[in-house]
Short mmCIF file of C-alpha atoms in Angstrom, two decimals:
data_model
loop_
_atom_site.label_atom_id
_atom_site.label_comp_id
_atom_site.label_asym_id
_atom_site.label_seq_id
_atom_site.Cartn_x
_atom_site.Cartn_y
_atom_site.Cartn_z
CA UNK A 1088 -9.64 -15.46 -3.05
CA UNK A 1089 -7.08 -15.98 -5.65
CA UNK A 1090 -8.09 -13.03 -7.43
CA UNK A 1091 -7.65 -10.59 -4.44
CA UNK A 1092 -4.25 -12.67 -4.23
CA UNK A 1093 -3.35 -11.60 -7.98
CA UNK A 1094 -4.81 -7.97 -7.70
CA UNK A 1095 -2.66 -7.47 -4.02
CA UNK A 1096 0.49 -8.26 -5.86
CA UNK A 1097 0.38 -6.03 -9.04
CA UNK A 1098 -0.66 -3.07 -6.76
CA UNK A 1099 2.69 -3.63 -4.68
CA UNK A 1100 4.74 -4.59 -7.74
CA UNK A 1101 3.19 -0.72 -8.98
CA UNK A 1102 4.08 0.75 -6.03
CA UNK A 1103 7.32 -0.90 -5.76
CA UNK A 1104 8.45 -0.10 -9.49
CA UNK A 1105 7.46 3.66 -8.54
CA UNK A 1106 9.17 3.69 -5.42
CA UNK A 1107 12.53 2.62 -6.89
CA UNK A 1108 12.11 5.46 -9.26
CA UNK A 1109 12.76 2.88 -12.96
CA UNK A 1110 9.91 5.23 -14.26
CA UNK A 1111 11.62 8.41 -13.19
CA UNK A 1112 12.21 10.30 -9.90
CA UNK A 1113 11.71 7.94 -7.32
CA UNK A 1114 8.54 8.42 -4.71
CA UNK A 1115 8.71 7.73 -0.91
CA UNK A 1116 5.94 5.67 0.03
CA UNK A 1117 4.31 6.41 3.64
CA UNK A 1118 3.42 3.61 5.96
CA UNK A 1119 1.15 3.49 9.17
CA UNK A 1120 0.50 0.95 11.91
CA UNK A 1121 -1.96 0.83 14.64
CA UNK A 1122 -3.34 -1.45 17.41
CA UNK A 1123 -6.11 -0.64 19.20
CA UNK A 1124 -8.01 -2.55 22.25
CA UNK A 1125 -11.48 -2.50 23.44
CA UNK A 1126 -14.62 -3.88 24.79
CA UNK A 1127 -15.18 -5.75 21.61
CA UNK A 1128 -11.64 -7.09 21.07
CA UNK A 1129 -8.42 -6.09 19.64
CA UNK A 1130 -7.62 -4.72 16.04
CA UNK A 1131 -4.53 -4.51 14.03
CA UNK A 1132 -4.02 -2.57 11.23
CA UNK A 1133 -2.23 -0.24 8.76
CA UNK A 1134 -1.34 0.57 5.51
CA UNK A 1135 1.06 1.71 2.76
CA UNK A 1136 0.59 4.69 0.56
CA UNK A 1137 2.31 7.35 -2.34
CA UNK A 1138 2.05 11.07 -2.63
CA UNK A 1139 3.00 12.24 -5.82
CA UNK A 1140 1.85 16.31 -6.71
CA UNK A 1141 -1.95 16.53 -6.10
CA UNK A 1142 -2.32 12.36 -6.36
CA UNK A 1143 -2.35 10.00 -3.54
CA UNK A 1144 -2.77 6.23 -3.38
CA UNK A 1145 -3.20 4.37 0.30
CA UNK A 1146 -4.10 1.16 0.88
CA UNK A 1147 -4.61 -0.19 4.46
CA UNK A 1148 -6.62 -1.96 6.78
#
């Protein structure tokens, strides 16, 4: 658990150091949300992601 911890933090600290452009023109990260409801339940998700030329990174439940 600790390790998905550790790895969940670099990945923002990356995407937060390339948002705030330090490393050169900054990015603008895009962010989705989502509920949905059915028979089985509810579910909540969403996600964070970059665009940067012909590279994307997303990461989201």
């Amino acid at each position: 658990m600790m390790r998905i911890l550790r790895l969940g933090f670099v990945l923002l600290a990356g995407f937060t150091l390339a948002a705030c452009g330090a490393d050169g023109e900054p990015i603008q990260p895009t962010m989705s949300a989502n509920i949905g409801v059915g028979s089985g339940g509810t579910h909540v998700g969403g996600g964070v992601g970059v665009r940067r030329g012909g590279l994307g990174v997303y990461l989201g439940v």
